[in-house]
Amino acid sequence: MLKLLQIENVAVIEKAEIEFTGGLNVLTGETGAGKSIVIDSLSAATGHRTSREIIRTGAEAASVTAVFETTDCDVWLNENAIEPDEDGEIFISRKISADGKSVCRINGTPVPVAVLRELGAFLLDIHGQNDGRKLLDEGAHLDYLDVFGMLDNELNSYKEAYGKLMTLKTEIDKLTMDESEKERQIDLLKHQISEIEQAKISPGEQAELAARRELLQNASKLTESVDEAFESLYGGGETVGALERLSEAGTGLDRAVRYSEKLRSFGERISDVLYTTQDIADELRDFRAGLDFTPDELDHIEGRLDVLKRITRKYGGEEEALAFSQNAAAELSDIEDSGGKLAKLEAKLADTIRQAQSLSEKLSAKRKKAAKKLSDMVKKELSELNMPGVKFTVEFSGVRGEYGLGHCGGDEVWYLMSANEGEAPGRINKIASGGELARIMLALKNVLSSGTDTGSMVFDEIDTGVSGIAAQRVGEKLATLAIKRQVLCVTHLPQIAAMADTHFSISKSISESRTFTHVERLDHEGRKKELARLSGGETITDTTLKSAAEQLKAAEEYKVRNV
C-alpha cells in the first residue's frame, strides 16, 4: 500500500506531501490543476520513463519520494542486496537533474532505473489516460489472455521449442543454396583458405620483422657505435680498454692488502665491476655479430612484411586471420558435406516442428478454456458497469505462417463486443466508443488483477467518456475493487468522487507571476463543496450542496450494503 508521496519541483508542483490511506483514494480538481502530475510523479518513483522536462522552471532538479507498506517484497529486496526495513516499509526516491541524469534509491541503496522499475511492477499497477486505447491494438489482446490464464510456463516452453525450430531452419537455409551459389561460395572459401595458408602466418612475426628491419636500416650507424663501445671496454690498437684498467686496479689492490686489510673490500668490489663489465662486453660482441647480414636480407624482410600486411588488411590481425581460416575450413566442410548434414538437420527439424506444434496445441487449448472464463467474467463486470446487454467474446484464428506457428504459438486472438441487444459482436477497435473502452478496460483490469499480488492500483481518469448512471456504476466498481487493494483514482465525476474513502482536492494559484499547485485532504464539509463544484461548476448553491450531501450519504449506504 502507498502511504506517502512527496513531490518537489515537478512541473507546477513546487512542494507537496500526500498521505494516502487504504481503500479508495480520489483526487479531483480543475483541468490543469496538476492531478495528472501526481500520477506522473508516481510513475517516475516506480521507474517509468521520464525526462528533464518535468523539472519546474528555475529549479535545478526534481525529486519524488514514495513510501510503501508491504512485506511481500522482502525476498526480492534480499535477492537485489537491498536491506528490508524492519517495519515492513519500502522507501523509494528518485531525483531527476537538469542534465537529464536520474539517481534512484531503494531503502537508501542506489539502484539502476531498471531495478526500480522491476520493483515498481510489484507495488503499483498504473492505468493511464490512454491505456483504454490499448484495447484498439489487437496485438495486445493475446497478451491480456495469457496473463489472465497464467500461461507463462506453457508459453515459455513453446517459445523455447520455437526458437530451436527457427535456429534449425536458418542452418538448413544456409545449406540449401542453389548449385551455382554453392560453387561460388566453395571457390571463395578455397581461395581465402589457400591465401592464408600460403602466407604461413606466425603470431608475432610481423612485429619481429618490423623490429629487424628497423635495425638493419640503421646498421651502419649502429655498428659504428657498438664497435666504439666494445673497443672502449676491450681496447684495441694503442687503446687500453676498461677491462685491462680494471684488472690492473684489482692487481694493485691485491698487493696493497698485505699492508692494509681495509683495502680488501675495495678489491672485491673492483672484482665485481670487472665481471659485470666482462659480461657487458661479451653481450656487445654477440649483438655486433647479429648486425652482419647478407645484402638481400632487407629485401626479403620487406617482401615478407608486404605479404603479412596484405593478409592482415583483408582478414584482421595475425591471430584473426588464422581464426578466419579455421572458420572458413569448417564452413567449406559443411557445404561440401551438405547432403549428409542436411538430411540430419531436416530430420531434427521435423521432430522440432512436431514438438512445437504439440506445445502450441496444448497452449491453444488452455487459451480457449481461459477465454471462455475471461469472457464470462468480463461480461459480468460490464453488466455491473451499466452495460447489461453487452456481448464480449474472444475470437481465435490460426496463425497464417510457415508450419502454422508464430512467436507466441499458433493463435491469433482478438476481442469482439456488442454493446446493445440484437447487434452482432464486432471488433472493439471498430465499434467501441470512448466510454465503452474505459469501462471495458476497467473490467479487464478488475478481472486480471484478481489473480495478482499488485498492492495498489492507479487510475488516471478512468471516467473518460462516461456519465450519468454509467459513471455511478464505475464509482461502485472502484469502491468494490478497493476492498481487496488500495485504489488511487483521478476523476472529474462527482459520482466517482462520492465513493472515496479518502478525498484529495488539487488546486493551483498564481503568486508573483508563478503558478503553484496545492494538495488538500478534504473533510466531510470540504467533500460536499468539491462535489457541488464538480456538479454545478463555479457557482455553489444550497441546492448543489444539498445534492452533494445526498450523494455522499448514498455512497456510504452503498458501501455499507455492498462493501
Coordinates of C-alpha atoms in Angstrom, one line a residue:
M1 CA 0.0 0.0 0.0
L2 CA 1.2 3.5 -0.9
K3 CA 1.5 5.5 2.4
L4 CA 3.2 8.7 1.4
L5 CA 4.2 10.6 -1.7
Q6 CA 6.5 13.6 -1.6
I7 CA 6.9 15.8 -4.7
E8 CA 9.4 18.6 -5.2
N9 CA 9.8 20.8 -8.2
V10 CA 7.8 18.6 -10.6
A11 CA 6.1 20.8 -13.2
V12 CA 3.8 23.2 -11.4
I13 CA 4.2 21.5 -8.1
E14 CA 6.9 23.2 -6.0
K15 CA 6.4 21.0 -3.0
A16 CA 3.6 18.6 -1.9
E17 CA 3.2 15.8 0.6
I18 CA 0.3 13.4 0.3
E19 CA -0.6 10.8 2.9
F20 CA -2.7 8.1 1.3
T21 CA -4.9 5.6 3.1
G22 CA -6.2 2.1 2.3
G23 CA -9.4 1.8 0.2
L24 CA -10.4 4.2 -2.5
N25 CA -8.3 7.4 -2.7
V26 CA -9.8 10.0 -5.1
L27 CA -8.1 13.1 -6.5
T28 CA -10.2 15.9 -8.0
G29 CA -9.6 19.4 -9.2
E30 CA -9.9 21.7 -12.2
T31 CA -8.4 20.7 -15.5
G32 CA -4.7 21.8 -15.5
A33 CA -4.5 22.0 -11.7
G34 CA -1.9 19.2 -11.5
K35 CA -3.9 16.0 -10.9
S36 CA -2.1 14.0 -13.6
I37 CA 1.3 15.4 -12.4
V38 CA 0.7 13.4 -9.2
I39 CA 0.3 10.3 -11.3
D40 CA 3.3 11.2 -13.4
S41 CA 5.3 11.5 -10.2
L42 CA 4.2 8.1 -9.1
S43 CA 5.3 6.8 -12.5
A44 CA 8.7 8.3 -12.0
A45 CA 9.0 6.9 -8.5
T46 CA 8.3 3.4 -9.7
G47 CA 10.9 3.5 -12.5
H48 CA 8.9 4.5 -15.6
R49 CA 10.4 6.7 -18.3
T50 CA 10.6 10.4 -17.5
S51 CA 12.7 13.4 -18.7
R52 CA 14.2 16.6 -17.5
E53 CA 11.2 18.5 -19.0
I54 CA 9.2 17.6 -15.8
I55 CA 11.6 19.9 -13.7
R56 CA 9.9 23.0 -12.5
T57 CA 11.1 26.2 -14.3
G58 CA 14.0 27.7 -12.4
A59 CA 14.8 24.5 -10.4
E60 CA 18.0 22.5 -10.8
A61 CA 16.3 19.2 -10.2
A62 CA 13.0 17.4 -9.5
S63 CA 12.6 14.8 -6.8
V64 CA 10.0 12.3 -5.8
T65 CA 9.9 10.1 -2.7
A66 CA 7.3 7.3 -2.1
V67 CA 6.8 5.2 1.0
F68 CA 5.1 1.8 0.6
E69 CA 3.9 -0.5 3.4
T70 CA 4.4 -4.2 2.4
T71 CA 6.3 -7.3 3.4
D72 CA 5.6 -9.1 0.1
C73 CA 8.8 -7.8 -1.4
D74 CA 11.3 -8.9 1.2
V75 CA 12.6 -11.8 -0.9
W76 CA 13.0 -9.5 -3.9
L77 CA 14.9 -7.0 -1.7
N78 CA 17.3 -9.7 -0.4
E79 CA 17.9 -11.0 -3.9
N80 CA 18.9 -7.5 -5.0
A81 CA 21.1 -6.9 -1.9
I82 CA 18.8 -4.3 -0.5
E83 CA 18.2 -4.2 3.2
P84 CA 14.5 -4.6 4.1
D85 CA 13.0 -2.2 6.6
E86 CA 12.2 -3.7 10.0
D87 CA 8.8 -2.1 9.9
G88 CA 7.9 -3.6 6.5
E89 CA 8.2 -0.2 4.7
I90 CA 9.9 0.5 1.4
F91 CA 11.4 3.9 0.8
I92 CA 11.8 4.9 -2.8
S93 CA 13.4 8.1 -4.0
R94 CA 14.3 9.4 -7.5
K95 CA 16.0 12.7 -8.4
I96 CA 16.0 14.0 -12.0
S97 CA 18.7 16.6 -12.7
A98 CA 18.6 19.3 -15.3
D99 CA 21.3 17.4 -17.3
G100 CA 18.9 14.5 -17.7
K101 CA 20.6 12.2 -15.2
S102 CA 18.5 10.2 -12.8
V103 CA 19.5 9.0 -9.3
C104 CA 17.3 6.2 -7.8
R105 CA 17.4 4.7 -4.3
I106 CA 15.5 1.9 -2.6
N107 CA 15.8 2.0 1.2
G108 CA 18.8 4.2 0.8
T109 CA 20.6 1.9 -1.6
P110 CA 21.4 3.4 -5.1
V111 CA 19.9 1.2 -7.9
P112 CA 19.6 1.5 -11.7
V113 CA 16.3 2.7 -13.1
A114 CA 15.6 -0.9 -14.5
V115 CA 15.8 -2.3 -11.0
L116 CA 13.4 0.4 -9.7
R117 CA 11.0 -0.4 -12.5
E118 CA 11.1 -4.1 -11.6
L119 CA 10.1 -3.3 -8.0
G120 CA 7.6 -0.8 -9.1
A121 CA 5.7 -3.5 -11.0
F122 CA 5.1 -5.3 -7.7
L123 CA 4.0 -2.2 -5.9
L124 CA 1.8 -0.3 -8.4
D125 CA -0.4 -1.0 -11.4
I126 CA -0.9 2.3 -13.2
H127 CA -3.7 2.7 -15.7
G128 CA -3.1 6.0 -17.6
Q129 CA -5.5 8.1 -19.6
N130 CA -4.5 6.4 -22.9
D131 CA -4.5 2.8 -21.7
G132 CA -8.0 2.3 -22.8
R133 CA -6.7 2.9 -26.3
K134 CA -4.5 -0.2 -26.0
L135 CA -7.7 -2.2 -26.5
L136 CA -7.7 -0.9 -30.0
D137 CA -4.4 -2.7 -30.6
E138 CA -5.4 -6.2 -31.3
G139 CA -1.8 -7.3 -30.9
A140 CA -2.2 -6.8 -27.2
H141 CA -5.3 -9.0 -26.9
L142 CA -3.4 -12.2 -26.8
D143 CA -1.1 -10.8 -24.1
Y144 CA -4.2 -10.0 -21.9
L145 CA -5.5 -13.5 -22.4
D146 CA -2.2 -15.2 -21.5
V147 CA -1.9 -13.0 -18.3
F148 CA -5.4 -13.9 -17.3
G149 CA -4.8 -17.6 -17.9
M150 CA -1.5 -17.5 -16.1
L151 CA 0.1 -19.3 -19.0
D152 CA 3.7 -18.2 -18.6
N153 CA 5.1 -21.7 -18.2
E154 CA 3.3 -23.1 -21.2
L155 CA 4.2 -20.0 -23.3
N156 CA 7.9 -20.2 -22.3
S157 CA 8.1 -23.9 -23.1
Y158 CA 6.6 -23.2 -26.5
K159 CA 8.9 -20.2 -27.2
E160 CA 11.9 -22.4 -26.4
A161 CA 10.9 -25.0 -28.9
Y162 CA 10.0 -22.4 -31.5
G163 CA 13.4 -20.8 -31.0
K164 CA 15.1 -24.1 -31.7
L165 CA 12.9 -24.5 -34.8
M166 CA 14.0 -21.1 -36.2
T167 CA 17.7 -21.9 -35.5
L168 CA 17.4 -25.2 -37.4
K169 CA 15.6 -23.5 -40.3
T170 CA 18.3 -20.9 -40.6
E171 CA 21.0 -23.6 -40.7
I172 CA 19.1 -25.5 -43.3
D173 CA 18.6 -22.4 -45.4
K174 CA 22.4 -21.9 -45.4
L175 CA 22.9 -25.4 -46.7
T176 CA 20.2 -25.4 -49.3
M177 CA 21.5 -22.7 -51.6
D178 CA 21.3 -23.2 -55.3
E179 CA 24.2 -25.1 -57.0
S180 CA 25.7 -22.0 -58.7
E181 CA 25.7 -20.1 -55.4
K182 CA 27.2 -23.2 -53.7
E183 CA 30.0 -23.3 -56.3
R184 CA 30.8 -19.6 -55.9
Q185 CA 30.9 -20.0 -52.2
I186 CA 33.2 -23.1 -52.4
D187 CA 35.6 -21.2 -54.8
L188 CA 35.7 -18.2 -52.5
L189 CA 36.3 -20.2 -49.4
K190 CA 39.1 -22.3 -51.0
H191 CA 40.8 -19.1 -52.3
Q192 CA 40.6 -17.5 -48.8
I193 CA 42.0 -20.6 -47.1
S194 CA 44.8 -21.0 -49.6
E195 CA 45.8 -17.4 -49.4
I196 CA 46.1 -17.5 -45.6
E197 CA 47.9 -20.9 -45.6
Q198 CA 50.4 -19.8 -48.3
A199 CA 51.3 -16.8 -46.1
K200 CA 52.4 -19.2 -43.4
I201 CA 51.5 -16.8 -40.7
S202 CA 53.0 -17.0 -37.2
P203 CA 51.6 -14.8 -34.4
G204 CA 54.1 -12.0 -33.5
E205 CA 56.1 -12.4 -36.8
Q206 CA 55.1 -9.0 -38.2
A207 CA 56.3 -7.2 -35.1
E208 CA 59.6 -9.1 -35.1
L209 CA 60.3 -8.4 -38.7
A210 CA 59.5 -4.7 -38.3
A211 CA 62.0 -4.5 -35.5
R212 CA 64.6 -6.4 -37.5
R213 CA 64.0 -4.1 -40.5
E214 CA 64.5 -1.0 -38.2
L215 CA 67.7 -2.5 -37.0
L216 CA 69.1 -3.3 -40.5
Q217 CA 68.1 0.1 -41.9
N218 CA 70.3 1.7 -39.3
A219 CA 73.0 -1.0 -39.3
S220 CA 75.9 1.3 -40.3
K221 CA 75.4 3.9 -37.6
L222 CA 74.6 1.1 -35.1
T223 CA 77.7 -0.9 -36.0
E224 CA 80.0 2.1 -35.6
S225 CA 78.5 3.0 -32.1
V226 CA 78.7 -0.6 -30.9
D227 CA 82.3 -1.0 -32.2
E228 CA 83.3 2.2 -30.4
A229 CA 81.7 0.9 -27.1
F230 CA 83.3 -2.5 -27.5
E231 CA 86.7 -1.0 -28.1
S232 CA 86.3 1.2 -25.0
L233 CA 85.8 -1.9 -22.9
Y234 CA 88.3 -4.4 -24.5
G235 CA 90.7 -2.0 -26.1
G236 CA 92.3 -2.1 -29.5
G237 CA 95.4 -1.0 -31.2
E238 CA 97.1 1.5 -29.0
T239 CA 93.9 2.0 -26.9
V240 CA 93.8 0.4 -23.5
G241 CA 90.3 -0.8 -22.6
A242 CA 88.4 -0.5 -19.4
L243 CA 88.7 -4.2 -18.7
E244 CA 92.5 -4.0 -18.7
R245 CA 92.4 -0.9 -16.5
L246 CA 90.1 -2.6 -14.0
S247 CA 92.3 -5.7 -14.0
E248 CA 95.4 -3.6 -13.2
A249 CA 93.5 -1.8 -10.4
G250 CA 92.5 -5.2 -8.9
T251 CA 96.1 -6.5 -9.0
G252 CA 97.3 -3.3 -7.4
L253 CA 94.8 -3.6 -4.6
D254 CA 95.7 -7.3 -4.1
R255 CA 99.3 -6.3 -3.4
A256 CA 98.2 -3.4 -1.1
V257 CA 96.1 -5.7 1.1
R258 CA 99.3 -7.1 2.6
Y259 CA 99.8 -3.6 4.1
S260 CA 96.1 -2.7 4.9
E261 CA 93.3 -5.2 5.4
K262 CA 90.8 -2.3 4.9
L263 CA 91.6 -2.4 1.2
R264 CA 90.3 -6.0 0.8
S265 CA 86.7 -4.9 0.3
F266 CA 87.8 -2.4 -2.4
G267 CA 89.4 -5.2 -4.2
E268 CA 86.3 -7.3 -4.0
R269 CA 84.2 -4.5 -5.4
I270 CA 86.6 -3.9 -8.2
S271 CA 86.4 -7.6 -9.0
D272 CA 82.6 -7.4 -9.2
V273 CA 82.7 -4.4 -11.5
L274 CA 85.3 -6.3 -13.7
Y275 CA 83.0 -9.4 -14.0
T276 CA 80.0 -7.2 -14.8
T277 CA 81.9 -5.2 -17.4
Q278 CA 83.2 -8.5 -18.9
D279 CA 79.5 -9.7 -19.3
I280 CA 78.5 -6.4 -21.0
A281 CA 81.5 -6.7 -23.4
D282 CA 80.6 -10.3 -24.3
E283 CA 76.9 -9.3 -25.0
L284 CA 78.0 -6.4 -27.1
R285 CA 80.2 -8.7 -29.1
D286 CA 77.2 -11.1 -29.7
F287 CA 75.0 -8.2 -30.6
R288 CA 77.6 -6.9 -33.0
A289 CA 77.8 -10.3 -34.7
G290 CA 74.0 -10.1 -35.3
L291 CA 74.5 -6.9 -37.3
D292 CA 76.2 -8.9 -40.0
F293 CA 73.6 -9.6 -42.7
T294 CA 73.5 -10.6 -46.4
P295 CA 72.7 -7.9 -48.9
D296 CA 69.3 -9.4 -49.8
E297 CA 68.1 -9.9 -46.1
L298 CA 66.5 -6.4 -46.0
D299 CA 64.7 -7.1 -49.4
H300 CA 63.4 -10.4 -48.0
I301 CA 62.1 -8.7 -44.9
E302 CA 60.3 -6.0 -46.9
G303 CA 58.7 -8.6 -49.2
R304 CA 57.6 -10.7 -46.2
L305 CA 56.1 -7.7 -44.5
D306 CA 54.2 -6.8 -47.6
V307 CA 52.6 -10.3 -47.7
L308 CA 51.6 -10.1 -44.0
K309 CA 50.2 -6.5 -44.4
R310 CA 48.1 -7.7 -47.3
I311 CA 46.7 -10.7 -45.4
T312 CA 46.0 -8.8 -42.1
R313 CA 44.4 -5.9 -44.0
K314 CA 41.9 -8.3 -45.5
Y315 CA 41.3 -10.6 -42.5
G316 CA 42.4 -8.7 -39.4
G317 CA 45.4 -9.3 -37.3
E318 CA 47.6 -12.4 -37.5
E319 CA 45.5 -14.4 -35.0
E320 CA 42.3 -13.2 -36.6
A321 CA 43.5 -14.4 -40.0
L322 CA 44.3 -17.8 -38.6
A323 CA 40.9 -18.0 -36.9
F324 CA 39.2 -16.9 -40.2
S325 CA 41.0 -19.7 -42.0
Q326 CA 39.7 -22.3 -39.4
N327 CA 36.2 -21.0 -39.7
A328 CA 36.3 -20.9 -43.4
A329 CA 37.6 -24.5 -43.5
A330 CA 34.7 -25.6 -41.2
E331 CA 32.2 -23.8 -43.4
L332 CA 33.7 -25.3 -46.6
S333 CA 33.4 -28.8 -44.9
D334 CA 29.8 -28.1 -44.1
I335 CA 29.0 -27.1 -47.7
E336 CA 30.9 -30.0 -49.3
D337 CA 29.2 -32.4 -46.9
S338 CA 25.9 -30.5 -47.0
G339 CA 24.0 -33.6 -48.3
G340 CA 24.6 -35.7 -45.2
K341 CA 24.3 -32.8 -42.8
L342 CA 21.2 -31.5 -44.5
A343 CA 19.5 -34.9 -44.1
K344 CA 20.3 -34.9 -40.3
L345 CA 19.1 -31.3 -39.9
E346 CA 15.9 -31.9 -41.7
A347 CA 15.1 -35.0 -39.6
K348 CA 15.8 -32.9 -36.5
L349 CA 13.7 -30.1 -37.9
A350 CA 10.8 -32.4 -38.4
D351 CA 11.0 -33.6 -34.8
T352 CA 11.2 -30.0 -33.5
I353 CA 8.2 -29.0 -35.6
R354 CA 6.2 -31.8 -34.1
Q355 CA 7.3 -30.8 -30.7
A356 CA 6.5 -27.1 -31.2
Q357 CA 3.1 -27.9 -32.8
S358 CA 2.2 -30.2 -29.9
L359 CA 3.1 -27.5 -27.4
S360 CA 1.2 -24.9 -29.4
E361 CA -1.9 -27.1 -29.4
K362 CA -1.7 -27.6 -25.6
L363 CA -1.2 -23.8 -25.2
S364 CA -4.1 -23.1 -27.5
A365 CA -6.4 -25.5 -25.6
K366 CA -5.6 -23.7 -22.4
R367 CA -6.1 -20.3 -24.0
K368 CA -9.6 -21.3 -25.2
K369 CA -10.5 -22.5 -21.8
A370 CA -9.2 -19.3 -20.3
A371 CA -11.0 -17.3 -23.0
K372 CA -14.4 -18.7 -22.0
K373 CA -13.8 -17.8 -18.4
L374 CA -12.4 -14.4 -19.3
S375 CA -15.5 -13.7 -21.5
D376 CA -17.9 -14.7 -18.7
M377 CA -16.1 -12.6 -16.1
V378 CA -15.8 -9.5 -18.3
K379 CA -19.5 -9.7 -19.3
K380 CA -20.4 -9.9 -15.6
E381 CA -18.2 -6.9 -14.8
L382 CA -19.6 -4.9 -17.7
S383 CA -23.1 -5.7 -16.7
E384 CA -22.3 -4.2 -13.3
L385 CA -20.9 -1.1 -15.2
N386 CA -24.3 -0.3 -16.8
M387 CA -23.7 -2.4 -19.9
P388 CA -26.3 -5.1 -19.2
G389 CA -26.9 -6.2 -22.8
V390 CA -23.2 -6.4 -23.7
K391 CA -21.7 -9.4 -25.5
F392 CA -18.0 -10.0 -25.1
T393 CA -16.2 -12.8 -26.8
V394 CA -12.7 -13.9 -27.6
E395 CA -12.2 -14.8 -31.3
F396 CA -9.5 -17.3 -32.4
S397 CA -7.8 -17.8 -35.7
G398 CA -4.8 -19.8 -36.8
V399 CA -1.5 -18.1 -37.5
R400 CA -1.0 -17.5 -41.2
G401 CA 2.6 -18.6 -41.4
E402 CA 5.0 -21.4 -42.0
Y403 CA 4.1 -24.5 -40.0
G404 CA 1.0 -22.6 -38.7
L405 CA 3.2 -21.2 -35.9
G406 CA 4.3 -17.8 -34.7
H407 CA 6.4 -16.4 -32.0
C408 CA 3.7 -16.8 -29.4
G409 CA 2.1 -20.0 -30.7
G410 CA -0.4 -20.9 -33.3
D411 CA -3.2 -18.5 -32.3
E412 CA -4.2 -15.0 -33.3
V413 CA -6.7 -13.5 -30.9
W414 CA -8.9 -10.5 -30.9
Y415 CA -11.9 -9.3 -28.7
L416 CA -15.4 -8.8 -30.1
M417 CA -18.2 -7.0 -28.4
S418 CA -21.7 -5.8 -28.9
A419 CA -22.9 -3.1 -26.5
N420 CA -26.6 -3.4 -27.5
E421 CA -29.1 -6.2 -27.5
G422 CA -29.7 -7.6 -31.0
E423 CA -26.4 -6.4 -32.5
A424 CA -23.8 -8.8 -33.7
P425 CA -20.5 -8.6 -32.0
G426 CA -17.8 -6.7 -33.8
R427 CA -14.2 -5.8 -33.3
I428 CA -13.6 -3.5 -30.4
N429 CA -11.4 -1.2 -32.5
K430 CA -14.2 -0.7 -35.0
I431 CA -17.3 -0.2 -32.8
A432 CA -16.4 0.8 -29.2
S433 CA -16.9 4.4 -28.0
G434 CA -14.6 6.2 -25.6
G435 CA -16.9 5.5 -22.7
E436 CA -17.2 1.8 -23.6
L437 CA -13.4 1.5 -24.0
A438 CA -12.9 3.0 -20.5
R439 CA -15.4 0.5 -18.9
I440 CA -14.0 -2.5 -20.8
M441 CA -10.5 -1.6 -19.6
L442 CA -11.8 -1.2 -16.1
A443 CA -13.5 -4.6 -16.3
L444 CA -10.3 -6.2 -17.7
K445 CA -8.2 -4.6 -15.0
N446 CA -10.5 -5.9 -12.3
V447 CA -10.6 -9.4 -13.8
L448 CA -6.8 -9.5 -14.4
S449 CA -5.9 -8.1 -11.0
S450 CA -8.0 -10.8 -9.3
G451 CA -5.1 -13.3 -9.6
T452 CA -2.2 -10.9 -9.0
D453 CA -0.4 -9.6 -5.9
T454 CA -0.1 -6.0 -7.0
G455 CA -0.7 -3.9 -3.9
S456 CA -2.1 -0.7 -5.3
M457 CA -3.9 0.2 -8.5
V458 CA -3.9 3.7 -10.0
F459 CA -6.5 5.0 -12.5
D460 CA -5.9 8.3 -14.2
E461 CA -9.3 9.5 -15.5
I462 CA -10.9 6.1 -16.0
D463 CA -14.1 8.0 -16.4
T464 CA -13.3 9.3 -19.9
G465 CA -16.5 9.4 -22.0
V466 CA -18.6 8.1 -19.0
S467 CA -21.5 10.0 -17.4
G468 CA -24.8 9.5 -15.6
I469 CA -25.7 6.0 -14.4
A470 CA -22.6 4.6 -16.1
A471 CA -20.4 6.9 -14.0
Q472 CA -22.3 5.8 -10.9
R473 CA -21.5 2.1 -11.7
V474 CA -17.8 2.9 -12.4
G475 CA -17.6 4.5 -8.9
E476 CA -19.3 1.5 -7.3
K477 CA -16.9 -0.8 -9.2
L478 CA -13.9 1.1 -8.0
A479 CA -15.2 1.0 -4.4
T480 CA -15.7 -2.8 -4.7
L481 CA -12.2 -3.1 -6.1
A482 CA -10.8 -1.1 -3.2
I483 CA -12.0 -3.8 -0.7
K484 CA -9.1 -6.1 -1.8
R485 CA -6.4 -3.5 -2.6
Q486 CA -5.7 0.2 -2.4
V487 CA -7.0 2.2 -5.3
L488 CA -6.0 5.7 -6.4
C489 CA -8.2 7.5 -8.9
V490 CA -8.1 10.8 -10.7
T491 CA -11.6 11.8 -11.7
H492 CA -13.8 14.7 -12.8
L493 CA -17.1 13.0 -11.9
P494 CA -19.0 13.5 -8.6
Q495 CA -20.4 10.0 -8.9
I496 CA -16.9 8.5 -8.5
A497 CA -15.6 11.1 -6.1
A498 CA -18.5 10.4 -3.7
M499 CA -17.4 6.8 -3.3
A500 CA -14.0 7.8 -2.0
D501 CA -12.7 6.6 1.4
T502 CA -10.2 9.5 1.2
H503 CA -10.6 12.5 -1.0
F504 CA -7.9 15.0 -2.1
S505 CA -8.5 18.3 -3.8
I506 CA -5.8 19.6 -6.1
S507 CA -5.9 23.3 -6.9
K508 CA -3.5 25.9 -8.3
S509 CA -2.8 29.5 -7.6
I510 CA -0.6 32.3 -9.0
S511 CA 1.8 34.3 -6.9
E512 CA 4.4 36.7 -8.1
S513 CA 3.9 35.5 -11.7
R514 CA 4.5 31.9 -10.8
T515 CA 2.0 29.0 -10.7
F516 CA 1.7 26.8 -7.6
T517 CA -0.2 23.6 -7.1
H518 CA -1.7 22.7 -3.7
V519 CA -2.9 19.3 -2.5
E520 CA -5.5 19.2 0.4
R521 CA -7.1 16.3 2.1
L522 CA -10.8 17.1 2.4
D523 CA -13.1 16.6 5.4
H524 CA -16.8 16.0 5.1
E525 CA -17.7 19.6 4.5
G526 CA -14.9 20.0 2.1
R527 CA -16.1 17.0 0.1
K528 CA -19.6 18.5 -0.1
K529 CA -18.2 21.7 -1.6
E530 CA -16.0 19.8 -4.0
L531 CA -18.8 17.5 -5.2
A532 CA -21.0 20.6 -5.6
R533 CA -18.3 22.2 -7.7
L534 CA -18.0 19.1 -9.8
S535 CA -21.7 19.0 -10.4
G536 CA -22.5 22.7 -10.7
G537 CA -19.3 24.4 -11.6
E538 CA -18.1 27.7 -10.1
T539 CA -21.5 28.7 -8.6
I540 CA -22.1 26.6 -5.5
T541 CA -25.7 26.9 -4.1
D542 CA -27.6 25.4 -1.2
T543 CA -29.2 23.1 -3.8
T544 CA -25.9 21.8 -5.1
L545 CA -24.6 21.4 -1.6
K546 CA -27.7 19.5 -0.6
S547 CA -27.3 17.3 -3.6
A548 CA -23.7 16.7 -2.8
A549 CA -24.6 15.7 0.8
E550 CA -27.2 13.3 -0.6
Q551 CA -24.6 11.8 -2.9
L552 CA -22.2 11.2 0.0
K553 CA -24.9 9.7 2.1
A554 CA -26.0 7.4 -0.8
A555 CA -22.4 6.4 -1.4
E556 CA -21.9 5.5 2.3
E557 CA -25.1 3.5 2.3
Y558 CA -24.0 1.6 -0.8
K559 CA -20.6 0.7 0.8
V560 CA -22.3 -0.5 4.0
R561 CA -24.6 -2.7 1.9
N562 CA -22.2 -4.0 -0.6
V563 CA -18.7 -3.3 0.5

